[in-house]
PDB file of C-alpha atoms in Angstrom:
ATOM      1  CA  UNK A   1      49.779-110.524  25.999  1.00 37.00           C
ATOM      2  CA  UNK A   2      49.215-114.136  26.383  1.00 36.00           C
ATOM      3  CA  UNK A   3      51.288-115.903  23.541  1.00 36.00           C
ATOM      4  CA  UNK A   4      48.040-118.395  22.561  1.00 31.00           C
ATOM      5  CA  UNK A   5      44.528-116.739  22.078  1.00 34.00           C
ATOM      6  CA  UNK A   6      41.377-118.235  21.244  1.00 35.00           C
ATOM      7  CA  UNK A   7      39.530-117.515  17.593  1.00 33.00           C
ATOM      8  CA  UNK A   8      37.157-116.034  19.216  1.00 38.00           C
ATOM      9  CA  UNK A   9      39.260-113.628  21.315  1.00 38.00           C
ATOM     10  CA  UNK A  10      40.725-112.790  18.304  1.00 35.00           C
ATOM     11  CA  UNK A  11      37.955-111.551  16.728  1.00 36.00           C
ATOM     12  CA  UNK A  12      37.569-109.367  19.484  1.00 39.00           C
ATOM     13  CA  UNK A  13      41.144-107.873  19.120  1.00 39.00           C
ATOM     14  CA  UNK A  14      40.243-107.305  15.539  1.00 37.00           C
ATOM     15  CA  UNK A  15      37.082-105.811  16.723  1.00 39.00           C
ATOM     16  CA  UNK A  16      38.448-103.422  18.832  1.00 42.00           C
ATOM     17  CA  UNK A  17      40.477-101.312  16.247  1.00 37.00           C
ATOM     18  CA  UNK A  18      36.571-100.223  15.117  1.00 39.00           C
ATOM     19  CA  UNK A  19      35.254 -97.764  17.531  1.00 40.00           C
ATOM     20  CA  UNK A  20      31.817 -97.496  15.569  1.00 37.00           C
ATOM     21  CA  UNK A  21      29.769 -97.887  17.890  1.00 36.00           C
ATOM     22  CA  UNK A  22      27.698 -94.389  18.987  1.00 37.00           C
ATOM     23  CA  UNK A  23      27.580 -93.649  23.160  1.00 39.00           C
ATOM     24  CA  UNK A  24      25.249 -90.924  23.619  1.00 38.00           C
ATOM     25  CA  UNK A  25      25.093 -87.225  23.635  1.00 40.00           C
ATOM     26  CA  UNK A  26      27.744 -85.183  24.542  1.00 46.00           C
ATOM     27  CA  UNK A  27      25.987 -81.553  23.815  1.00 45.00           C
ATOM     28  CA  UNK A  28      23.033 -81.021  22.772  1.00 38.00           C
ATOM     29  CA  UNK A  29      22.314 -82.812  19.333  1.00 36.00           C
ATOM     30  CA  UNK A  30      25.529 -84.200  19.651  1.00 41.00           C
ATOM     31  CA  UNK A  31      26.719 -88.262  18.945  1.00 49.00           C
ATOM     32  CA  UNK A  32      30.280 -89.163  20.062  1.00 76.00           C
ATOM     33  CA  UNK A  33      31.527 -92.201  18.947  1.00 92.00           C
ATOM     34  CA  UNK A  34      33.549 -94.649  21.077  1.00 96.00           C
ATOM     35  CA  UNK A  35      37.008 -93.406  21.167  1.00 97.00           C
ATOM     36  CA  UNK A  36      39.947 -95.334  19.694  1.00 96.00           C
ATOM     37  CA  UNK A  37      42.073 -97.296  21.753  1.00 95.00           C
ATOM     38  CA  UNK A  38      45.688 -97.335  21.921  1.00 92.00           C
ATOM     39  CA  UNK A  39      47.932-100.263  22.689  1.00 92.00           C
ATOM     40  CA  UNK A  40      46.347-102.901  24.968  1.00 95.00           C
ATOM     41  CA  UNK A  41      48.906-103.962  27.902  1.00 93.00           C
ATOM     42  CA  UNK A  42      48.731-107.181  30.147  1.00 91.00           C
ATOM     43  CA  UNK A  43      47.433-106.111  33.294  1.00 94.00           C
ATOM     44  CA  UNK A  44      48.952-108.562  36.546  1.00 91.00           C
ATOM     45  CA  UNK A  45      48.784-105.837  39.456  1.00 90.00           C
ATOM     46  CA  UNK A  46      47.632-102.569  40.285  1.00 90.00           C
ATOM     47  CA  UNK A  47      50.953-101.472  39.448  1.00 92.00           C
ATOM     48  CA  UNK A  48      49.810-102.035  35.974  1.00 94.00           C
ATOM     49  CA  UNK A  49      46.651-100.211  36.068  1.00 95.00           C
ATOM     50  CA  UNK A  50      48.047 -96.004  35.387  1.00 95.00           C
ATOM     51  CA  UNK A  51      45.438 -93.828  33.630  1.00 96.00           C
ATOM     52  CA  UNK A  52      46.105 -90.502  32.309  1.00 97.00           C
ATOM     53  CA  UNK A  53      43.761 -88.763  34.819  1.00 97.00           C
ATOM     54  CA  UNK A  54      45.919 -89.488  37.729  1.00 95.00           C
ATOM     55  CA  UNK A  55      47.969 -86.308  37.288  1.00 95.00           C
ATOM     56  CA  UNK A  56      44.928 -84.516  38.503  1.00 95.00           C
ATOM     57  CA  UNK A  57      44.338 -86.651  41.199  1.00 93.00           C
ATOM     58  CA  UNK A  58      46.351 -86.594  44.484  1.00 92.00           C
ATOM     59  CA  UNK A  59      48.597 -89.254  46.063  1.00 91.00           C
ATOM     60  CA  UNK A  60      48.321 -90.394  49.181  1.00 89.00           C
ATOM     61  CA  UNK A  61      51.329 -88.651  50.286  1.00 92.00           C
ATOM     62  CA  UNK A  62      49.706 -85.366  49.072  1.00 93.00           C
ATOM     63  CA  UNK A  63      46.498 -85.909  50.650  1.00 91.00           C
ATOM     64  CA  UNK A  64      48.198 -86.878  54.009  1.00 92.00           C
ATOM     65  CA  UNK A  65      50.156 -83.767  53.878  1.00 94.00           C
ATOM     66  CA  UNK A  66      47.642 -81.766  53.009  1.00 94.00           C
ATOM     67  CA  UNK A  67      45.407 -83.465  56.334  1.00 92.00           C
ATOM     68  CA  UNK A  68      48.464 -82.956  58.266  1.00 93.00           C
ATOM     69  CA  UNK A  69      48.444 -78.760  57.664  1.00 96.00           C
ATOM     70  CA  UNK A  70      44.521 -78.720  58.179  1.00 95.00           C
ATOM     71  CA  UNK A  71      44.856 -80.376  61.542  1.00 94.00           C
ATOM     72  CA  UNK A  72      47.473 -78.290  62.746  1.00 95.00           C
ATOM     73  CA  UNK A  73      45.279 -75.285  61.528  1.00 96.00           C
ATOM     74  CA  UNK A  74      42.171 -76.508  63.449  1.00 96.00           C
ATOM     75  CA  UNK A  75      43.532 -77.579  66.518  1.00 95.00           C
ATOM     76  CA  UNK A  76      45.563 -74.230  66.710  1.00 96.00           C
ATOM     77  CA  UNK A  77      41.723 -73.135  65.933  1.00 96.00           C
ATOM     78  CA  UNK A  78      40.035 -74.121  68.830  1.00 96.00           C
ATOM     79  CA  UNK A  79      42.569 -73.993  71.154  1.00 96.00           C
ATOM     80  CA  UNK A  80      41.970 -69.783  70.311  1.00 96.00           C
ATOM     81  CA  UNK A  81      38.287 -71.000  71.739  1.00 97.00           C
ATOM     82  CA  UNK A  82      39.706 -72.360  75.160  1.00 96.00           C
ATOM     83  CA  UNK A  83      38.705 -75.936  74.082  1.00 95.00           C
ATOM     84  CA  UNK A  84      40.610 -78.948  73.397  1.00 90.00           C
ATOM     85  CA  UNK A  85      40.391 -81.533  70.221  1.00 88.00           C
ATOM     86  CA  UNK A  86      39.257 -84.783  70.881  1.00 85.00           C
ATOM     87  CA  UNK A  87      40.629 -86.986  68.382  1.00 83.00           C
ATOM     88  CA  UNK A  88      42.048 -86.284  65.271  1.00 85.00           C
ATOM     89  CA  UNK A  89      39.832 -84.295  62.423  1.00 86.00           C
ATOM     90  CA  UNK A  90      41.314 -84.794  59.398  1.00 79.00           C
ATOM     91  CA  UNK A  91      42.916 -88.279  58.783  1.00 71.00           C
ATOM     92  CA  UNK A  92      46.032 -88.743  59.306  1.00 67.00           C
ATOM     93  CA  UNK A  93      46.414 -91.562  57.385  1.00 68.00           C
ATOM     94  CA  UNK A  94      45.162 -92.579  53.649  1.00 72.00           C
ATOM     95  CA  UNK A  95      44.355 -95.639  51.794  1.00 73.00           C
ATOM     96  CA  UNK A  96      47.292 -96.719  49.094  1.00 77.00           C
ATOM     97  CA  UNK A  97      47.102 -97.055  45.637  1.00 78.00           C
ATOM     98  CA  UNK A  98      46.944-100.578  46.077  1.00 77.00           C
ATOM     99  CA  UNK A  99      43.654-100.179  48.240  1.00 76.00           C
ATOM    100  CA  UNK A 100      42.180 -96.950  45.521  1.00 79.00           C
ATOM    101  CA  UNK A 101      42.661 -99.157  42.578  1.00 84.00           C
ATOM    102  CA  UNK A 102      43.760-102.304  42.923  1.00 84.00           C
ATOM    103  CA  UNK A 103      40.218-103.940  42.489  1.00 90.00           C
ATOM    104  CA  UNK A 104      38.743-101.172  39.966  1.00 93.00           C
ATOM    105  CA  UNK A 105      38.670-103.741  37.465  1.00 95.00           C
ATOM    106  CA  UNK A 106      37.883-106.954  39.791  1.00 95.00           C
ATOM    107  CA  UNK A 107      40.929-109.253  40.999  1.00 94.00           C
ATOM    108  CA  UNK A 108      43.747-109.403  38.685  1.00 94.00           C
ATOM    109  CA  UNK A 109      46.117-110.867  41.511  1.00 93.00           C
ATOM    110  CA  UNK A 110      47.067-114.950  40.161  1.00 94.00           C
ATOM    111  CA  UNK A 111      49.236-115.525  43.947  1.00 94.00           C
ATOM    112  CA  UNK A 112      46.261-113.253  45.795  1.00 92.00           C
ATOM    113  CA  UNK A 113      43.128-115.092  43.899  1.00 95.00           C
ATOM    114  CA  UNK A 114      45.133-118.732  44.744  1.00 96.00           C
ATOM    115  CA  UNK A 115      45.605-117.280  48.384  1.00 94.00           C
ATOM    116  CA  UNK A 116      43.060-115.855  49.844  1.00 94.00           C
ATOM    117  CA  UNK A 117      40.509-116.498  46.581  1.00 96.00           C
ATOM    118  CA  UNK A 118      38.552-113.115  46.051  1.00 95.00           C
ATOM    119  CA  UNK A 119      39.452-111.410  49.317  1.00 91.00           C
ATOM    120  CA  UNK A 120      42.017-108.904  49.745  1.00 82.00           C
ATOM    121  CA  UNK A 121      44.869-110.039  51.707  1.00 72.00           C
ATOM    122  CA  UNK A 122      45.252-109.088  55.778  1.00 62.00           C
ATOM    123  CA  UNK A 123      47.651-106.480  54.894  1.00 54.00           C
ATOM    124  CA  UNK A 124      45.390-104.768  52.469  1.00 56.00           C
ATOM    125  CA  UNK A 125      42.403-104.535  54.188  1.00 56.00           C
ATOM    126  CA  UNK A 126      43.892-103.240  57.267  1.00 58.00           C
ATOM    127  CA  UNK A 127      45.069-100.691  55.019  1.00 54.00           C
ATOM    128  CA  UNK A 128      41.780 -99.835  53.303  1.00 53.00           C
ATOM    129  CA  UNK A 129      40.701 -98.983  57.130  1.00 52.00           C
ATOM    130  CA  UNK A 130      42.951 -95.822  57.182  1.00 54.00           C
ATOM    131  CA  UNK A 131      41.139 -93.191  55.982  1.00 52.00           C
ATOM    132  CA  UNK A 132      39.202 -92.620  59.526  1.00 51.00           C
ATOM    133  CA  UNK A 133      39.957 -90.253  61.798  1.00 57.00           C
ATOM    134  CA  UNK A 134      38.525 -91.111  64.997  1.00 74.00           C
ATOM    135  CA  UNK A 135      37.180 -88.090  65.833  1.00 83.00           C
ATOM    136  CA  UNK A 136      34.757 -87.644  68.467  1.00 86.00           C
ATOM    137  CA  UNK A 137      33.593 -84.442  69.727  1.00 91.00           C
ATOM    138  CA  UNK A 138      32.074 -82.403  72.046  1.00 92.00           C
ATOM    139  CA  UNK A 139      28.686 -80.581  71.578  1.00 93.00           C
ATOM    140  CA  UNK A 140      30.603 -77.516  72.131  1.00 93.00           C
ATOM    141  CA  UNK A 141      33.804 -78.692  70.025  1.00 94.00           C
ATOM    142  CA  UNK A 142      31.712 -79.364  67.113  1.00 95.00           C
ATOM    143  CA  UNK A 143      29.987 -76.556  67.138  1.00 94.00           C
ATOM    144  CA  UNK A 144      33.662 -74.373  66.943  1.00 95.00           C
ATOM    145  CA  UNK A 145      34.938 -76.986  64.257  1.00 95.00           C
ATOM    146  CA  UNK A 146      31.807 -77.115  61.859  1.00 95.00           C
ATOM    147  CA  UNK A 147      30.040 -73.677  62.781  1.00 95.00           C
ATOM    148  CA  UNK A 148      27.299 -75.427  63.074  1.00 96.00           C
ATOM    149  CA  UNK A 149      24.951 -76.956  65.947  1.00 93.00           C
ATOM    150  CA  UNK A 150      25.717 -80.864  66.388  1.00 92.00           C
ATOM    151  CA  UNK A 151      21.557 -81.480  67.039  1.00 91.00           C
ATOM    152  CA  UNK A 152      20.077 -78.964  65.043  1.00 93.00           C
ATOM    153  CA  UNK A 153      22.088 -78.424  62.334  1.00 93.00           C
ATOM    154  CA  UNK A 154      21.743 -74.300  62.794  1.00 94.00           C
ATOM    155  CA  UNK A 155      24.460 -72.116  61.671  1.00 94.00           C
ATOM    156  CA  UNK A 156      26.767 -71.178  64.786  1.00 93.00           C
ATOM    157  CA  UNK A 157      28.809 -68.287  63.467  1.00 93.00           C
ATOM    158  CA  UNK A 158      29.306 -65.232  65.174  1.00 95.00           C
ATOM    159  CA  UNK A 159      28.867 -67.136  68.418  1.00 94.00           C
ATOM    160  CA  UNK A 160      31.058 -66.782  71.170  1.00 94.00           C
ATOM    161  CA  UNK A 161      33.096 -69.537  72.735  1.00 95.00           C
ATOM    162  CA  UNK A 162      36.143 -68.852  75.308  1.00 94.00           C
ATOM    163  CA  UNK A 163      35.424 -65.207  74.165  1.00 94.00           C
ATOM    164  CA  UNK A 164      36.273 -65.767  70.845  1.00 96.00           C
ATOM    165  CA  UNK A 165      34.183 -65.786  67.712  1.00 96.00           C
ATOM    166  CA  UNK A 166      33.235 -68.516  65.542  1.00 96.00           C
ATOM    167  CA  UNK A 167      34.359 -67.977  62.223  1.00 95.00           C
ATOM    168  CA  UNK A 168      32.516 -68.742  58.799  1.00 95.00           C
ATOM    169  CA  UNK A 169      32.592 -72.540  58.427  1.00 95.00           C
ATOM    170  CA  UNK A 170      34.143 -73.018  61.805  1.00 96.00           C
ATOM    171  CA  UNK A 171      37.670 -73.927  62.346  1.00 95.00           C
ATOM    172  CA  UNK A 172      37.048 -76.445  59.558  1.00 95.00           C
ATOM    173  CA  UNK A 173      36.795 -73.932  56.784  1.00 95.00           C
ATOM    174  CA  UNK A 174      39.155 -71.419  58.401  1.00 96.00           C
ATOM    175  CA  UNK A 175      41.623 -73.954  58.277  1.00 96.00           C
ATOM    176  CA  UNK A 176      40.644 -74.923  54.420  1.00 94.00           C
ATOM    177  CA  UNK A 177      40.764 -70.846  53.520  1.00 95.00           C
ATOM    178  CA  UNK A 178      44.385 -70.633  55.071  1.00 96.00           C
ATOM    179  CA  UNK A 179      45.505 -74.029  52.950  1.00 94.00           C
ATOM    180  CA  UNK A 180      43.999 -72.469  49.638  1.00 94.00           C
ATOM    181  CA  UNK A 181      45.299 -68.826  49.654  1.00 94.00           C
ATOM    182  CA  UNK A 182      47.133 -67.139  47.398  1.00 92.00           C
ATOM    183  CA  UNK A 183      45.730 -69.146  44.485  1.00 90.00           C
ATOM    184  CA  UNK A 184      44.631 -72.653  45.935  1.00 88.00           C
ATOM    185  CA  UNK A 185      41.004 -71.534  46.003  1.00 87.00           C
ATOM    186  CA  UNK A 186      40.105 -73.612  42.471  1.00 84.00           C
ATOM    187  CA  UNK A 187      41.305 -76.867  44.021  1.00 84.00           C
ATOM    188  CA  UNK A 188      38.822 -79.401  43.700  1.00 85.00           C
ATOM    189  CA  UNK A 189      37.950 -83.465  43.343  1.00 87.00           C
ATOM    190  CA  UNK A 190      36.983 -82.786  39.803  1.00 92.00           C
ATOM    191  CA  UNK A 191      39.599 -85.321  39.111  1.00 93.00           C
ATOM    192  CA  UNK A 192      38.235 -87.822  40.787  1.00 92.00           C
ATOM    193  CA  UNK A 193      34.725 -86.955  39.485  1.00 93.00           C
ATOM    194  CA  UNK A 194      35.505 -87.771  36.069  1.00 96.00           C
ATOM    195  CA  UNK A 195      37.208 -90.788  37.268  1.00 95.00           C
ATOM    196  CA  UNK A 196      33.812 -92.118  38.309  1.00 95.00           C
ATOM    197  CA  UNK A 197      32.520 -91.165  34.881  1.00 96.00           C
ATOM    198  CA  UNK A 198      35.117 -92.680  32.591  1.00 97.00           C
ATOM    199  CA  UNK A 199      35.112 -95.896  34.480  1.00 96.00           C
ATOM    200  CA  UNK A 200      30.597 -95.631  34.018  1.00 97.00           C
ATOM    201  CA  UNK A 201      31.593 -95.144  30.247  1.00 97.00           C
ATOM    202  CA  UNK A 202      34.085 -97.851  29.955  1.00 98.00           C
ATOM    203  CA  UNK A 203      31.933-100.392  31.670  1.00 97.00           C
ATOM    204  CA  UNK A 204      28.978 -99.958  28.748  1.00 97.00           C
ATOM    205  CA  UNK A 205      31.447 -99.910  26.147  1.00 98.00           C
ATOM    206  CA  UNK A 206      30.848-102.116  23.397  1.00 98.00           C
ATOM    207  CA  UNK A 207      34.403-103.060  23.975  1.00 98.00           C
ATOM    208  CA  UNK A 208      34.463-103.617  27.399  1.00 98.00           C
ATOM    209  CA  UNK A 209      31.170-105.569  27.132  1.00 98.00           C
ATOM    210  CA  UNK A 210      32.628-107.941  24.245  1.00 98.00           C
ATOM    211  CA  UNK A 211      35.526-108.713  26.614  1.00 98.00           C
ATOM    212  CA  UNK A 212      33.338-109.757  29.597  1.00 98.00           C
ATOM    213  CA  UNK A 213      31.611-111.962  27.056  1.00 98.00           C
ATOM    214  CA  UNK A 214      34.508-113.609  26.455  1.00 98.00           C
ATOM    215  CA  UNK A 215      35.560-113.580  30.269  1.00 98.00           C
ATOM    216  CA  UNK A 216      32.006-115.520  30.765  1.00 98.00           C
ATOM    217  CA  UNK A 217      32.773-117.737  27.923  1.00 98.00           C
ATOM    218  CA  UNK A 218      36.207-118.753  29.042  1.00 98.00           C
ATOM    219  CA  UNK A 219      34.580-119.310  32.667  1.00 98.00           C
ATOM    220  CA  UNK A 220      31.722-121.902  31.817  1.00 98.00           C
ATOM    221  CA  UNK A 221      34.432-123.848  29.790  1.00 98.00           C
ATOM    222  CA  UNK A 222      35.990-124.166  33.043  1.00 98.00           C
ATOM    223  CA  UNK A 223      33.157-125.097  34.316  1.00 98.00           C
ATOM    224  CA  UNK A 224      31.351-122.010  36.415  1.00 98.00           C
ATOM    225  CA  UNK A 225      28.711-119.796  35.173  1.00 98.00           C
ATOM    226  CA  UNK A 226      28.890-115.861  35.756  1.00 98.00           C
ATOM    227  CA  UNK A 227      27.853-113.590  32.882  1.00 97.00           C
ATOM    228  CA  UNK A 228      29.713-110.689  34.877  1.00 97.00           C
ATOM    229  CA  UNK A 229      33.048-110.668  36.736  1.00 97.00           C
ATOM    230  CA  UNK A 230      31.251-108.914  39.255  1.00 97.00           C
ATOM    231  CA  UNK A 231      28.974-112.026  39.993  1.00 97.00           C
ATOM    232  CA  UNK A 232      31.952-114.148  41.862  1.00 97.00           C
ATOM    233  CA  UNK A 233      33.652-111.106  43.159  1.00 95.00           C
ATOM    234  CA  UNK A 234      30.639-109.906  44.902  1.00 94.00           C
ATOM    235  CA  UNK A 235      29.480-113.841  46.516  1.00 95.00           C
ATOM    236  CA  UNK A 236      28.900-113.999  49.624  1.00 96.00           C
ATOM    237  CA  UNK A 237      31.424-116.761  50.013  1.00 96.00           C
ATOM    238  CA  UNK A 238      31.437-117.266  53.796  1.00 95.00           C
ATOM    239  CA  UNK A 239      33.655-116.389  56.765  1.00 93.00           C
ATOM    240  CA  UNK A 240      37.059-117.575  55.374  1.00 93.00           C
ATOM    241  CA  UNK A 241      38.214-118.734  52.207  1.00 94.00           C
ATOM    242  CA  UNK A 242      36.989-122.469  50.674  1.00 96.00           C
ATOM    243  CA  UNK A 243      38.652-124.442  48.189  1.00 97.00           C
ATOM    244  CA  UNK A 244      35.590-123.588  45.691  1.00 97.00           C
ATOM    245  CA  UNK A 245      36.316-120.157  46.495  1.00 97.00           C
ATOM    246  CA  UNK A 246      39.946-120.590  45.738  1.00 97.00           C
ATOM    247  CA  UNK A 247      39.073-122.464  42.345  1.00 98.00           C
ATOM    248  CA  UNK A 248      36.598-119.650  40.828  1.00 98.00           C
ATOM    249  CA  UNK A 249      38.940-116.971  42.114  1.00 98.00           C
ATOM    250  CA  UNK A 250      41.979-118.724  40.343  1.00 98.00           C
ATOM    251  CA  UNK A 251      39.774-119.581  37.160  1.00 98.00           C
ATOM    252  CA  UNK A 252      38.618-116.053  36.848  1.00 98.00           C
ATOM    253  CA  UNK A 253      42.384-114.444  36.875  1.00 97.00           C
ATOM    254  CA  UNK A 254      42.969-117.139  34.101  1.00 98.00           C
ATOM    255  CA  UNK A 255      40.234-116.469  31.679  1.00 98.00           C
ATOM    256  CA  UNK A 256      41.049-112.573  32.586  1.00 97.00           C
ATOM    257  CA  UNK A 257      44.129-113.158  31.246  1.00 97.00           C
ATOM    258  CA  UNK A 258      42.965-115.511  28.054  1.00 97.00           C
ATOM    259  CA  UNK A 259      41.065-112.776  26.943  1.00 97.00           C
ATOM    260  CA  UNK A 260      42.601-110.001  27.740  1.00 97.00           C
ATOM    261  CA  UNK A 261      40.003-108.884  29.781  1.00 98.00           C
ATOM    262  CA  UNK A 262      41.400-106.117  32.295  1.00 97.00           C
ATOM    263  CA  UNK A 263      43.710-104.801  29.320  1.00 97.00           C
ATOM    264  CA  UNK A 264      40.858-103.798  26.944  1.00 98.00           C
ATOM    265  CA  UNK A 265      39.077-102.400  30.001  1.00 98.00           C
ATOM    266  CA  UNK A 266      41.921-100.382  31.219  1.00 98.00           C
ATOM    267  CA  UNK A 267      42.677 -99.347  27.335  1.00 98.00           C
ATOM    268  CA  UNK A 268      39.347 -98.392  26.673  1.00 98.00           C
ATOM    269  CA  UNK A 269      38.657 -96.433  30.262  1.00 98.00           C
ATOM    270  CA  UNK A 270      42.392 -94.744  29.090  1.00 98.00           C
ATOM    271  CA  UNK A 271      40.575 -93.385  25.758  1.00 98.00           C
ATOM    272  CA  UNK A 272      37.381 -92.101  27.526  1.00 98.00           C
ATOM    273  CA  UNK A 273      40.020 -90.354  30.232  1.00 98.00           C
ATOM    274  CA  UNK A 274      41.684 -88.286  27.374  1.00 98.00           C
ATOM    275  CA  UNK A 275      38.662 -87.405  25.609  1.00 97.00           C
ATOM    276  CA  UNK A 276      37.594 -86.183  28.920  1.00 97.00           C
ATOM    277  CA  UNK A 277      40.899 -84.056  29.770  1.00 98.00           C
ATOM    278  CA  UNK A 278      40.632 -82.703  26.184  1.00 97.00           C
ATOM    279  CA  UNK A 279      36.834 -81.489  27.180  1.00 97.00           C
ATOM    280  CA  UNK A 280      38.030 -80.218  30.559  1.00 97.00           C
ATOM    281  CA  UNK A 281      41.380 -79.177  30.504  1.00 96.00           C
ATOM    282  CA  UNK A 282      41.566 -75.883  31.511  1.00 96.00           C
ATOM    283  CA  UNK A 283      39.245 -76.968  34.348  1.00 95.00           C
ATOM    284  CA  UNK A 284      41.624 -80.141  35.536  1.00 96.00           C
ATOM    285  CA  UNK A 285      44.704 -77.383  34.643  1.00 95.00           C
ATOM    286  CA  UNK A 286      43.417 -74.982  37.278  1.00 94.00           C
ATOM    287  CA  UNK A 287      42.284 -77.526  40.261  1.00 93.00           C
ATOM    288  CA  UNK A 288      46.151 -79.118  39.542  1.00 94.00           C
ATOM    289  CA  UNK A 289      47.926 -75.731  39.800  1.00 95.00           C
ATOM    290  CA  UNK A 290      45.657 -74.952  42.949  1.00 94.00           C
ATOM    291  CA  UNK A 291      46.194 -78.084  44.469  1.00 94.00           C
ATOM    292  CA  UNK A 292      50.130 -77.288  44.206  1.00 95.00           C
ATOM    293  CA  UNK A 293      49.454 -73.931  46.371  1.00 95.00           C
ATOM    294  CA  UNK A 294      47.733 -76.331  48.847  1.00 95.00           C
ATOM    295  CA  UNK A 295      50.685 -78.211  48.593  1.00 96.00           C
ATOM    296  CA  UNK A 296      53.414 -75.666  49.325  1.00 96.00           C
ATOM    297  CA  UNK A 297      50.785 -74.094  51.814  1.00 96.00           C
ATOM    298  CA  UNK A 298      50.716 -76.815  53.653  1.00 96.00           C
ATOM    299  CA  UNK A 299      54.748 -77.489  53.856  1.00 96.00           C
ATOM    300  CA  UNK A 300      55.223 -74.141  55.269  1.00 96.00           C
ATOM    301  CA  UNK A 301      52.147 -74.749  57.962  1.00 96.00           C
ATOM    302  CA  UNK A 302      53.900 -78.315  59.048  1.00 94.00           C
ATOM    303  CA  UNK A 303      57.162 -76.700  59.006  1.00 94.00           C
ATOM    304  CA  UNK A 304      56.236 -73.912  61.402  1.00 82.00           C
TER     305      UNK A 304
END
């Protein structure tokens, strides 16, 4: 943490070790409270941000591998139907970490923000670009890849294409079944589902909400007024980056900082994660084993 604090932000530290504060139902006739926090850490890249739902979520690695099997599965497909992929189907390529999380929070970057102000740097856009695959079919090659019609939308299985069938799903979900058997079936995003949730809950947090109050107190000292971080981030600021641009960005990472704005917000999002694997684990237990059957499935289908 930053070695001089305001009063005020240290009320809200104090504050924060007094979940009280009730969030809604969780079951029927059921309050939770805001969960306790554990320790709050500085927070300078998006090597800083780890939450304890990303062991049920995959890397990029994993999902590329994973891509890389189902391709080989549905070109191998519809080859069996005389035709010929245009494109590739499933990406071949995924975002990074960086690109996933790196703004979850808003810009937390002091050399990015004093760069290129609140705009993610050449690199890292081209690399938020990745998860496309470029593919561009055929009437006829959609209709063995989806099992469905590309116009009307009507179910195409059974049909016969270079004399062969087309299965249940298409070549799509053939490919998907061969990925997930013997025990990969229960894979699922439910990871990244409750990801979406926690960071919903964190954001109305009493917490969380404190913090930004401080964030927009810190910010019209220096001279700008935003009562949400999201205010500057989401500007239209122009084509390319201005010095005002620059300024604000540079401001906000500092009054981030001052009040230990992205910590609390990643500490509190942290709680409402575990509370949320404690709910769910045996769900987020069996979509992580499954997803390790993909995994090992899909080795042996790239390996030939």
């Amino acid at each position: 943490m930053n070695g001089r604090r305001s009063l005020s932000a240290l009320a809200l530290a104090a504050a924060l070790t007094l979940p009280l504060t009730l969030i809604g139902c969780a079951g029927a006739g059921e309050e939770q409270r805001e969960p306790a926090i554990g320790e709050i850490k500085q927070v300078n890249s998006y090597k800083d941000i780890v939450m304890p739902l990303d062991v049920y979520i995959l890397t990029r690695e994993q999902r590329i591998s994973i891509n890389n099997a189902r391709e080989l599965l549905i070109r191998d497909c519809v080859n069996k139907h005389g035709l010929q992929v245009t494109g590739r189907v499933a990406s071949g390529d995924q975002p990074s970490r960086q690109v996933m999380i790196g703004r979850r929070y808003g810009i937390i970057d002091a050399d990015a923000a004093a760069r290129t102000g609140y705009r993610a740097d050449a690199e890292v856009a081209a690399d938020a670009g990745k998860a496309g695959g470029g593919w561009n079919p055929t009437p006829e090659e959609f209709r063995v890849v989806s099992g469905k019609d590309q116009v009307t939308g009507e179910n195409t299985v059974g049909q016969l294409v270079g004399g062969t069938a087309i299965a249940e799903g298409g070549c799509a979900s053939e490919a998907g079944r061969q990925l997930s058997a013997d025990g990969g079936e229960l894979a699922s995003n439910y990871g990244d589902t409750l990801q979406v949730e926690t960071y919903a809950m964190a954001e109305r947090d009493s917490r969380v909400v404190a913090a930004v109050a401080e964030w927009s107190k810190c910010m019209a000292e220096a001279g700008y007024t935003y009562s949400s971080p999201w205010e500057p981030n989401n500007r239209d600021w122009g084509p390319k980056p201005t010095n005002e641009e620059i300024a604000t960005a540079v401001a906000d990472v500092a009054c981030r900082r001052k009040v230990d704005l992205v910590g609390i917000w990643l500490a509190v999002e942290s709680a409402y994660q575990q509370r949320v694997i404690d709910e769910n684990h045996q769900r987020l237990e069996q979509s992580r084993q499954a997803y390790e059957v993909q995994l090992r499935n899909a080795s042996k289908i790239v390996a030939g």
